[in-house]
Amino acid sequence: MKAKVYITPKAGILDPQGLTIERSLPALGFEGVSNVRVGKYIELELPDGEGAGESLERMCRKLLANPIIEDFEYELIEE
Amino acid sequence: MSNTTGQDTGQKPAYELLGLTAGEYRGICERMGREPNYVELAVFSLMWSEHCGYKHSRPLLGRLPTEGERILQGPGENAGIVDIGGGLAVAMKIESHNHPSAIEPFQGAATGIGGIVRDIFAMGARPVANLDPLHFGSLDKPRQRFLLDGVVEGIAAYGNCMGIPTVAGEIHFEDAYEDNCLINVMCVGLVRQEDIIRARATGPGNLVVLIGSSTGRDGIGGASILASAEFDETAEEKRPTVQVGNPFMEKKLLEACLEMRDKGLLVALQDLGAGGLSSSSSEMASKGGTGIDIDIARVPLREPDMEPFEIMISESQERMLAVVEPSREAEVMAVCEKWDLDATVVGKVTDTGRLRVFDGDEPIADMPVKALVDEAPTYVVEPRRPEHERDQPLPEDHYPQPEDLGRVLLDLLASPNVCSKRWVYEQYDHMVQTDNALWPGGDAAVLRIKGRRDGIALTSDGNGRRTFLDPRRGGRAVVAEAARNLSCVGAEPLAITNCLNFGNPEKGPIYYQFQQAVEGMAEACEALGTPVTGGNVSFYNESFGQAVYPNPVVGMLGLVEDTGRLGTHRFQNAGDLILLAGDARPAADGSEYQLTVHGEVAGRIPDVDLEGERRLQALVRRAVREGLAASAHDISDGGLACCIAESAIEGGLGAAVDLEALAGGARDGLRPDLLLFGEVSGLVVLSAAPAAARRLQEEAGDVPLAVIGEVGGDRLTFTGAGGPAIDVPLAAAADAWQNALERRMAP
Amino acid sequence: MAASPHTAAPPARFGVVIFPGSNCDADTHDAIETFAGAEGRYLWHKETRLDDLDCVILPGGFSYGDYLRSGAIARFSPLMEAVRRFAAEGGLVMGICNGFQVLLEAGLLPGAMQQNEKLKFICRLVSLKVENDQTPFTRRYRQGQVIQAPIAHHEGNYFIDEEGLAELEANGQVVLRYCDPEGEVTQEANPNGSLANIAGICNREGNVFGMMPHPERVCDALVGGTDGRGVFDSIIDSVRERSGR
């Protein structure tokens, strides 16, 4: 089964990448954009079965995200 | 032979789509004794491209001196090799990655580093330094800032990860590079002479092993299309052919190859660069006087449905081709496994003199190696002097003298071509490997050699503007400047590698510029004793029919006897005297002053007195080595005033200069603005304690050495007969020079 | 106290870790070899025996390419399990730059690294204030002393939550801070946006230490200075004292 994992900086953590984008948008004529946060998007395929969600959750905690500075969400897509 | 068509080519003949002419196609048929199939044609189109075949440059490059007692390997291998004594040698090579970087700056620059680094460790050398000469359009344009940002990040991402310090380079900004930036990359390695590996596939029966990344469609056609055709609106569509770099893979590849070297497992080694498997295998066979059989069915693929020709010409990065004896295969595999690298036997060396390609048992291509590698046609074009060239320099009163020369100084110091490049080099790990005896910012980098007293000095220089105004003088000037930079740190120049960036050589004026520049470089290399160890030619640097400035970029290697006695460009002590060494007359023609203040590039640059240059540099080296000179700094972009300002800013000490003392000899009667900001080859500013300065003057022989001022205070003053021509606080000059680039690049 | 250089004590034994993407391993090893009281050997990342060592150093570099996050994958190597045990038994562990990032990811030190505030790699000599001169890694310095060492990183922007920071400060675990040449800890002197200008921290027990700047790059006057020697001298002293050598 396929999975999509979204990793974002935790709320309240300074995100310099997001800030930089936010600051450069007005120069290109895009006014009023706020709260830009830059994260990571990971696609993966994992074995089908009951424990897929749980396994993915652990994967995120252990490796894909760093819980000290990052939040994560994921979607499992049954084929 | 099957698989002859490969692809629907529509109405145009296949050879034409692959960039070959009808005449070239006939030549291929003659050498094959039949019509080539599509795989063979694809391989020929790469090997006979300008990039791999040097069709327009080969006849002229013979003019460059390539021999010398220290030259262990001249042009023709993955890199040149120079003997530095004590059983050690330096491998060096420069290359361009202009077109890939113009399309995708980060990956273009990153894979440029990857390629040049592989060239160095293919020789068995451990890479110890990268240098990056870069040329962009004006930073006033957002696109150019984007390119600079991306290129610098790409170089940093790759070089830093590899643990190779980026120790020097140069950056110029001119409108001429707006649609075609020049991204040249140079790598230097150290190797024990008995460990040198060459790319000679010898010993029929030996195995051909492909090591590193799997093969995908990246860069397909890169060599023939990207590097050999001009840019136009379709450039954007060519984006998919840009390769993506994986520096971690390359770091493992480097360590594995050097481990195999240490274990004596390698008969030959070659990187897969432009032309991929086709060019690496045929070049290895050519050098070994052998043939090679390749089975593409064994090549590990990243995409399952690749055509045979795609596998042969893919430019996927981070791959090496090794020749090993069958009895050592297991050991080779063990080293690769240790470094978690794929390694696959994809073929064997034969005595056929042919490159034969199989898909399993089925033969799909069979070509004579000699025809592929050595018989690309060469072209000689009727040279035509470009219309903008002038016989005479501009009259010295051509421009009105600006009223506020202090303002001019500050403007020039803040010009992106003159200002500190700290914003760039702080993004490069320039200290890893802990050998940098001089940090970036000076005239040249110096690396110690652990366990030895001596060290190597490195610089890269290129000045397209001067070469544009007079290619022969420009060629002389660029070699002389590189040697002068090395001399300023106390190093003896040994050899060069060059990257010749020009427009479309099929055009008479471009061919002329190339021919003249090569001539000028050859003259200077002969006069200064620095043979050419190899390099790269990059033609077709044009966009919409407009060529970049002709730009021969020189990377030069020197040797310092004692890393404990190096020259610095920084003023050291208040009270030291400032001396001007050399006897040349600066001019506005081709100078940064002309461009920044008067808004044009025009006239004819002064010639280079190579004999005077040789004597000047010998004096400067002696002054540095004997500890007589406290500082030494070459006068280049921005002229004498900027040179002195840089020494003052970096040393944290002001300077007072007497313009009348400056105006002697060749400079007799020269107007203050030209004295201060004019440019010419052959001048160096020294500082020395008064007693040392007297000794220097006694020892200077026939090199003019004038005391022109004194170090100290917190201002920069240049005073003429009518009072101070310039009087600015050092802090203002420092602010202009140090922060200009960062300000320009601020988001 | 520092052992006299004349006593023929056995040398302190250092292990320098090599992950496949380490690139300061040789620099660190070479620096160690310049100390009379030390000897170093390399530790391949698949090794698990550390019992001949007094101190393990995780050097700078890009351990496993660090494409996901610096040090994120290195923490799962066989060697790191051994390092965890080594540290738990009181062995000295130091992470430099990427090694510091690995120690954070492995949970041997608290907190996390983010990208530098200006999103650029920075390689530059910086000033550091020694905040704690009682650790096995800094005892040769004086509290408040300002030393110079280069940084070279893209992710050195240290972060920890408020509680964690309070705990670090209360326990003297903040060992080095970025400062100006006069020793003032200012925002301008903070090169990467690190919380509280933190450049180096230790664990509560004091035997695990991480710092972003590179002490091994300032062990020789010819190539930039000697201010980093104190770190290695401190470790050598500590080892001698512990083993009664």
Short mmCIF file of C-alpha atoms in Angstrom, two decimals, chain B residues 239-623:
data_model
loop_
_atom_site.label_atom_id
_atom_site.label_comp_id
_atom_site.label_asym_id
_atom_site.label_seq_id
_atom_site.Cartn_x
_atom_site.Cartn_y
_atom_site.Cartn_z
CA ARG B 239 15.73 20.66 -18.54
CA PRO B 240 15.12 16.89 -18.18
CA THR B 241 18.58 16.14 -19.51
CA VAL B 242 20.22 17.87 -16.55
CA GLN B 243 21.82 15.41 -14.17
CA VAL B 244 21.24 15.30 -10.43
CA GLY B 245 24.20 14.93 -8.12
CA ASN B 246 24.58 12.63 -5.12
CA PRO B 247 27.68 13.73 -3.24
CA PHE B 248 27.30 11.04 -0.58
CA MET B 249 27.52 8.38 -3.29
CA GLU B 250 30.57 10.08 -4.71
CA LYS B 251 32.25 10.30 -1.31
CA LYS B 252 31.88 6.53 -0.98
CA LEU B 253 33.09 6.07 -4.53
CA LEU B 254 36.15 8.17 -3.79
CA GLU B 255 37.05 6.24 -0.65
CA ALA B 256 36.43 2.88 -2.31
CA CYS B 257 38.57 3.75 -5.34
CA LEU B 258 41.44 4.94 -3.15
CA GLU B 259 41.17 1.81 -1.02
CA MET B 260 41.36 -0.31 -4.18
CA ARG B 261 44.33 1.76 -5.28
CA ASP B 262 46.09 1.06 -1.98
CA LYS B 263 45.41 -2.65 -2.38
CA GLY B 264 46.78 -2.62 -5.92
CA LEU B 265 43.50 -3.86 -7.41
CA LEU B 266 43.19 -1.44 -10.30
CA VAL B 267 44.72 -1.91 -13.74
CA ALA B 268 42.96 1.21 -14.99
CA LEU B 269 40.31 3.64 -13.82
CA GLN B 270 38.15 6.15 -15.64
CA ASP B 271 35.18 8.26 -14.65
CA LEU B 272 31.95 8.29 -16.58
CA GLY B 273 31.39 11.86 -17.58
CA ALA B 274 30.21 13.36 -20.83
CA GLY B 275 29.32 10.51 -23.16
CA GLY B 276 28.89 8.02 -20.31
CA LEU B 277 29.78 4.41 -20.95
CA SER B 278 30.48 5.07 -24.64
CA SER B 279 33.25 7.53 -24.16
CA SER B 280 34.75 6.00 -21.02
CA SER B 281 35.05 2.52 -22.53
CA SER B 282 36.31 3.62 -25.93
CA GLU B 283 38.82 6.05 -24.43
CA MET B 284 40.16 3.39 -22.08
CA ALA B 285 40.50 0.94 -24.94
CA SER B 286 42.17 3.57 -27.10
CA LYS B 287 44.74 4.42 -24.43
CA GLY B 288 45.41 0.76 -23.76
CA GLY B 289 45.69 -0.13 -27.43
CA THR B 290 42.99 -2.76 -26.90
CA GLY B 291 39.29 -3.31 -27.47
CA ILE B 292 36.40 -3.61 -25.02
CA ASP B 293 33.27 -5.74 -25.04
CA ILE B 294 30.34 -4.38 -23.02
CA ASP B 295 27.19 -6.28 -22.11
CA ILE B 296 24.49 -3.71 -21.47
CA ALA B 297 22.21 -6.37 -20.02
CA ARG B 298 24.48 -6.36 -16.97
CA VAL B 299 24.34 -2.60 -16.37
CA PRO B 300 22.20 -1.88 -13.30
CA LEU B 301 19.36 0.39 -14.40
CA ARG B 302 17.30 2.92 -12.48
CA GLU B 303 14.52 2.84 -15.06
CA PRO B 304 13.46 -0.55 -16.40
CA ASP B 305 12.64 0.19 -20.02
CA MET B 306 15.79 1.87 -21.26
CA GLU B 307 16.86 1.46 -24.88
CA PRO B 308 20.35 0.09 -25.57
CA PHE B 309 21.55 3.40 -26.97
CA GLU B 310 20.28 5.19 -23.87
CA ILE B 311 22.29 2.88 -21.64
CA MET B 312 25.40 3.55 -23.70
CA ILE B 313 25.16 7.32 -23.64
CA SER B 314 23.48 7.97 -20.27
CA GLU B 315 25.33 10.53 -18.21
CA SER B 316 24.13 9.36 -14.82
CA GLN B 317 26.51 10.72 -12.23
CA GLU B 318 28.74 9.03 -9.67
CA ARG B 319 29.90 6.11 -11.78
CA MET B 320 33.42 4.82 -12.42
CA LEU B 321 34.72 2.23 -14.82
CA ALA B 322 37.59 0.05 -13.59
CA VAL B 323 39.70 -2.54 -15.32
CA VAL B 324 40.75 -5.36 -12.97
CA GLU B 325 42.42 -8.71 -13.31
CA PRO B 326 39.98 -11.64 -13.02
CA SER B 327 41.93 -13.01 -10.04
CA ARG B 328 41.24 -9.79 -8.08
CA GLU B 329 37.51 -9.60 -8.80
CA ALA B 330 36.47 -10.88 -5.39
CA GLU B 331 38.66 -8.32 -3.61
CA VAL B 332 37.22 -5.51 -5.71
CA MET B 333 33.71 -6.63 -4.86
CA ALA B 334 34.61 -6.81 -1.18
CA VAL B 335 35.84 -3.21 -1.11
CA CYS B 336 32.71 -2.03 -2.91
CA GLU B 337 30.52 -3.95 -0.51
CA LYS B 338 32.30 -2.38 2.44
CA TRP B 339 31.41 1.04 1.06
CA ASP B 340 27.90 -0.11 0.20
CA LEU B 341 28.43 0.44 -3.52
CA ASP B 342 27.06 -1.50 -6.45
CA ALA B 343 29.79 -3.00 -8.60
CA THR B 344 29.08 -5.09 -11.66
CA VAL B 345 31.31 -6.76 -14.22
CA VAL B 346 29.89 -5.32 -17.43
CA GLY B 347 32.51 -6.40 -19.91
CA LYS B 348 36.05 -7.39 -20.66
CA VAL B 349 39.16 -6.11 -22.36
CA THR B 350 39.85 -7.67 -25.78
CA ASP B 351 42.59 -7.51 -28.37
CA THR B 352 40.17 -6.60 -31.15
CA GLY B 353 40.68 -2.86 -31.24
CA ARG B 354 36.90 -2.57 -31.33
CA LEU B 355 34.20 -1.39 -28.97
CA ARG B 356 31.59 -4.14 -29.15
CA VAL B 357 28.27 -3.85 -27.37
CA PHE B 358 26.08 -6.84 -26.53
CA ASP B 359 22.65 -7.18 -25.03
CA GLY B 360 23.18 -10.53 -23.37
CA ASP B 361 24.35 -12.74 -26.22
CA GLU B 362 23.01 -10.53 -28.94
CA PRO B 363 25.57 -8.22 -30.57
CA ILE B 364 24.13 -4.73 -31.02
CA ALA B 365 27.09 -2.55 -31.93
CA ASP B 366 30.63 -3.03 -33.20
CA MET B 367 32.87 -0.03 -33.84
CA PRO B 368 36.60 0.58 -34.36
CA VAL B 369 37.96 2.28 -31.23
CA LYS B 370 40.46 4.33 -33.19
CA ALA B 371 37.71 5.83 -35.35
CA LEU B 372 35.70 6.78 -32.29
CA VAL B 373 38.48 8.33 -30.26
CA ASP B 374 41.14 9.59 -32.60
CA GLU B 375 39.45 10.22 -35.90
CA ALA B 376 36.81 12.81 -35.19
CA PRO B 377 37.15 15.26 -38.07
CA THR B 378 38.86 18.56 -37.39
CA TYR B 379 37.79 21.87 -38.82
CA VAL B 380 39.79 24.94 -39.56
CA VAL B 381 37.79 28.13 -39.95
CA GLU B 382 38.97 31.27 -41.70
CA PRO B 383 39.83 33.58 -38.82
CA ARG B 384 38.36 37.06 -39.03
CA ARG B 385 39.32 39.92 -36.72
CA PRO B 386 36.21 41.15 -34.90
CA GLU B 387 35.10 44.63 -35.84
CA HIS B 388 35.28 46.01 -32.31
CA GLU B 389 39.03 45.44 -32.05
CA ARG B 390 41.21 48.52 -32.23
CA ASP B 391 44.86 49.00 -33.15
CA GLN B 392 45.26 51.88 -30.75
CA PRO B 393 44.30 52.33 -27.12
CA LEU B 394 41.94 55.14 -26.22
CA PRO B 395 43.65 58.53 -25.88
CA GLU B 396 44.41 59.07 -22.20
CA ASP B 397 42.16 62.13 -22.12
CA HIS B 398 39.30 60.25 -23.75
CA TYR B 399 37.21 60.42 -20.58
CA PRO B 400 36.88 63.49 -18.38
CA GLN B 401 38.50 62.99 -14.99
CA PRO B 402 35.82 62.55 -12.29
CA GLU B 403 35.81 65.33 -9.72
CA ASP B 404 35.44 63.18 -6.64
CA LEU B 405 38.04 60.43 -6.84
CA GLY B 406 37.21 59.35 -3.27
CA ARG B 407 33.69 58.59 -4.43
CA VAL B 408 35.13 56.61 -7.35
CA LEU B 409 37.24 54.56 -4.94
CA LEU B 410 34.23 53.71 -2.78
CA ASP B 411 32.14 52.84 -5.84
CA LEU B 412 34.83 50.59 -7.22
CA LEU B 413 35.37 48.88 -3.87
CA ALA B 414 31.65 48.14 -3.78
CA SER B 415 31.58 46.89 -7.36
CA PRO B 416 30.75 43.16 -7.37
CA ASN B 417 33.88 42.56 -9.44
CA VAL B 418 36.16 44.15 -6.86
CA CYS B 419 34.41 43.70 -3.51
CA SER B 420 35.13 40.95 -1.00
CA LYS B 421 33.73 37.59 -2.01
CA ARG B 422 33.30 36.55 1.61
CA TRP B 423 29.57 35.99 1.07
CA VAL B 424 30.56 33.27 -1.37
CA TYR B 425 33.54 31.61 0.24
CA GLU B 426 31.94 31.41 3.66
CA GLN B 427 29.40 29.07 2.11
CA TYR B 428 32.22 26.75 1.09
CA ASP B 429 33.94 24.62 3.68
CA HIS B 430 37.37 26.03 2.94
CA MET B 431 39.09 24.58 5.99
CA VAL B 432 38.31 20.85 5.95
CA GLN B 433 41.42 18.66 5.63
CA THR B 434 43.18 21.29 7.81
CA ASP B 435 45.89 22.15 5.32
CA ASN B 436 45.02 25.74 4.45
CA ALA B 437 48.02 27.82 5.41
CA LEU B 438 46.32 30.86 3.87
CA TRP B 439 42.59 31.40 4.07
CA PRO B 440 40.55 32.67 1.11
CA GLY B 441 40.58 36.33 0.18
CA GLY B 442 44.22 36.72 -0.75
CA ASP B 443 46.03 36.44 -4.07
CA ALA B 444 46.32 32.64 -3.94
CA ALA B 445 45.53 29.71 -1.68
CA VAL B 446 48.36 27.81 -0.02
CA LEU B 447 48.03 24.27 1.27
CA ARG B 448 50.63 22.66 3.45
CA ILE B 449 51.59 19.08 2.76
CA LYS B 450 51.43 17.27 6.08
CA GLY B 451 54.86 16.07 7.12
CA ARG B 452 56.69 18.42 4.77
CA ARG B 453 57.97 21.95 4.96
CA ASP B 454 56.86 22.96 1.51
CA GLY B 455 53.37 23.39 0.22
CA ILE B 456 51.36 24.02 -2.91
CA ALA B 457 49.86 27.32 -4.01
CA LEU B 458 46.80 27.57 -6.21
CA THR B 459 44.99 30.30 -8.09
CA SER B 460 42.49 30.62 -10.87
CA ASP B 461 42.14 33.65 -13.10
CA GLY B 462 40.17 34.70 -16.11
CA ASN B 463 39.41 38.08 -17.57
CA GLY B 464 37.10 37.98 -20.53
CA ARG B 465 36.84 41.75 -20.83
CA ARG B 466 40.53 42.15 -21.58
CA THR B 467 40.54 39.17 -23.93
CA PHE B 468 37.54 40.65 -25.71
CA LEU B 469 39.46 43.85 -26.41
CA ASP B 470 42.59 42.01 -27.51
CA PRO B 471 42.58 38.22 -27.37
CA ARG B 472 46.32 37.74 -27.76
CA ARG B 473 47.22 40.29 -25.12
CA GLY B 474 44.38 38.95 -22.99
CA GLY B 475 45.80 35.44 -23.27
CA ARG B 476 49.21 36.70 -22.20
CA ALA B 477 47.71 38.77 -19.41
CA VAL B 478 45.69 35.99 -17.84
CA VAL B 479 48.67 33.63 -17.56
CA ALA B 480 50.85 36.47 -16.26
CA GLU B 481 48.24 37.41 -13.67
CA ALA B 482 47.95 33.86 -12.37
CA ALA B 483 51.73 33.63 -12.03
CA ARG B 484 51.84 37.04 -10.35
CA ASN B 485 49.21 35.91 -7.84
CA LEU B 486 51.30 32.88 -6.96
CA SER B 487 54.44 34.98 -6.69
CA CYS B 488 52.70 37.31 -4.24
CA VAL B 489 52.31 34.45 -1.76
CA GLY B 490 55.91 33.41 -2.39
CA ALA B 491 55.25 30.47 -4.71
CA GLU B 492 57.19 29.38 -7.76
CA PRO B 493 54.71 28.88 -10.64
CA LEU B 494 54.93 25.32 -12.02
CA ALA B 495 52.12 24.52 -14.44
CA ILE B 496 48.64 25.43 -15.57
CA THR B 497 45.39 23.80 -16.50
CA ASN B 498 43.01 25.83 -18.65
CA CYS B 499 39.36 26.11 -19.49
CA LEU B 500 38.80 27.95 -22.74
CA ASN B 501 35.31 29.46 -22.83
CA PHE B 502 34.36 30.85 -26.21
CA GLY B 503 31.42 31.32 -28.55
CA ASN B 504 30.61 29.42 -31.71
CA PRO B 505 33.94 28.52 -33.36
CA GLU B 506 32.31 28.07 -36.73
CA LYS B 507 32.19 31.87 -36.89
CA GLY B 508 35.32 33.57 -38.14
CA PRO B 509 35.60 36.21 -35.38
CA ILE B 510 35.20 33.62 -32.62
CA TYR B 511 37.74 31.33 -34.25
CA TYR B 512 40.09 34.28 -34.49
CA GLN B 513 39.67 35.09 -30.81
CA PHE B 514 40.33 31.48 -29.90
CA GLN B 515 43.42 31.27 -32.06
CA GLN B 516 44.81 34.55 -30.78
CA ALA B 517 44.09 33.80 -27.13
CA VAL B 518 45.77 30.39 -27.41
CA GLU B 519 48.76 32.09 -29.03
CA GLY B 520 48.98 34.65 -26.23
CA MET B 521 48.69 31.99 -23.55
CA ALA B 522 51.33 29.87 -25.24
CA GLU B 523 53.74 32.83 -25.33
CA ALA B 524 53.21 33.57 -21.66
CA CYS B 525 53.45 29.91 -20.61
CA GLU B 526 56.76 29.65 -22.45
CA ALA B 527 58.13 32.87 -20.99
CA LEU B 528 57.08 32.05 -17.43
CA GLY B 529 57.93 28.34 -17.55
CA THR B 530 54.46 27.02 -16.84
CA PRO B 531 53.47 24.24 -19.27
CA VAL B 532 49.85 23.25 -19.84
CA THR B 533 48.82 19.96 -18.22
CA GLY B 534 45.44 19.76 -19.90
CA GLY B 535 42.07 21.29 -19.49
CA ASN B 536 38.89 21.73 -21.37
CA VAL B 537 37.47 23.69 -24.28
CA SER B 538 33.95 25.03 -23.99
CA PHE B 539 32.59 26.39 -27.27
CA TYR B 540 29.12 27.58 -28.21
CA ASN B 541 28.80 29.85 -25.21
CA GLU B 542 26.26 31.96 -27.06
CA SER B 543 22.68 32.93 -26.62
CA PHE B 544 20.54 34.32 -29.37
CA GLY B 545 23.65 34.67 -31.51
CA GLN B 546 25.53 36.74 -28.93
CA ALA B 547 28.74 35.23 -27.64
CA VAL B 548 30.13 35.64 -24.13
CA TYR B 549 33.43 37.47 -23.80
CA PRO B 550 36.16 35.14 -24.99
CA ASN B 551 37.41 33.83 -21.69
CA PRO B 552 40.42 31.60 -21.27
CA VAL B 553 40.42 30.69 -17.58
CA VAL B 554 43.70 29.59 -16.09
CA GLY B 555 44.22 27.43 -13.03
CA MET B 556 47.83 27.59 -11.92
CA LEU B 557 49.84 25.46 -9.53
CA GLY B 558 52.88 26.73 -7.66
CA LEU B 559 55.22 25.46 -4.99
CA VAL B 560 56.22 27.29 -1.82
CA GLU B 561 59.47 26.18 -0.22
CA ASP B 562 58.40 26.90 3.32
CA THR B 563 54.80 27.27 4.44
CA GLY B 564 56.10 29.15 7.45
CA ARG B 565 57.13 32.01 5.14
CA LEU B 566 54.16 33.03 3.09
CA GLY B 567 53.21 36.33 1.58
CA THR B 568 49.96 37.95 2.62
CA HIS B 569 48.08 40.80 1.03
CA ARG B 570 47.36 42.34 4.44
CA PHE B 571 49.33 45.31 5.69
CA GLN B 572 51.09 44.25 8.89
CA ASN B 573 52.59 47.21 10.74
CA ALA B 574 52.02 50.93 11.03
CA GLY B 575 55.14 52.71 9.83
CA ASP B 576 55.93 50.17 7.10
CA LEU B 577 56.67 51.74 3.74
CA ILE B 578 54.49 51.02 0.71
CA LEU B 579 56.39 50.19 -2.47
CA LEU B 580 55.30 49.80 -6.03
CA ALA B 581 57.20 47.18 -7.99
CA GLY B 582 57.17 47.08 -11.77
CA ASP B 583 57.31 49.46 -14.65
CA ALA B 584 53.99 49.51 -16.43
CA ARG B 585 51.57 52.28 -17.39
CA PRO B 586 47.97 51.62 -16.34
CA ALA B 587 45.15 52.42 -18.75
CA ALA B 588 41.42 52.84 -18.67
CA ASP B 589 40.97 50.37 -21.54
CA GLY B 590 39.25 47.23 -20.30
CA SER B 591 39.39 48.31 -16.67
CA GLU B 592 36.75 48.07 -13.99
CA TYR B 593 37.03 51.87 -13.75
CA GLN B 594 36.10 52.23 -17.41
CA LEU B 595 33.05 50.02 -16.98
CA THR B 596 31.79 51.27 -13.62
CA VAL B 597 32.41 54.99 -14.03
CA HIS B 598 32.35 55.54 -17.78
CA GLY B 599 29.93 52.78 -18.63
CA GLU B 600 31.70 51.05 -21.47
CA VAL B 601 34.28 48.48 -22.46
CA ALA B 602 36.43 49.92 -25.23
CA GLY B 603 39.90 50.55 -26.58
CA ARG B 604 42.86 48.21 -26.47
CA ILE B 605 44.49 46.82 -23.35
CA PRO B 606 48.19 47.49 -22.82
CA ASP B 607 50.50 44.66 -23.81
CA VAL B 608 52.23 42.44 -21.28
CA ASP B 609 55.99 42.73 -21.03
CA LEU B 610 56.65 39.06 -20.33
CA GLU B 611 60.36 39.52 -19.70
CA GLY B 612 59.67 42.35 -17.25
CA GLU B 613 56.94 40.23 -15.68
CA ARG B 614 59.37 37.38 -15.10
CA ARG B 615 61.87 39.67 -13.37
CA LEU B 616 59.18 41.37 -11.31
CA GLN B 617 57.80 38.08 -10.08
CA ALA B 618 61.23 36.75 -9.17
CA LEU B 619 61.80 39.88 -7.07
CA VAL B 620 58.43 39.58 -5.36
CA ARG B 621 59.03 35.91 -4.50
CA ARG B 622 62.45 36.74 -3.07
CA ALA B 623 61.03 39.61 -1.04
#
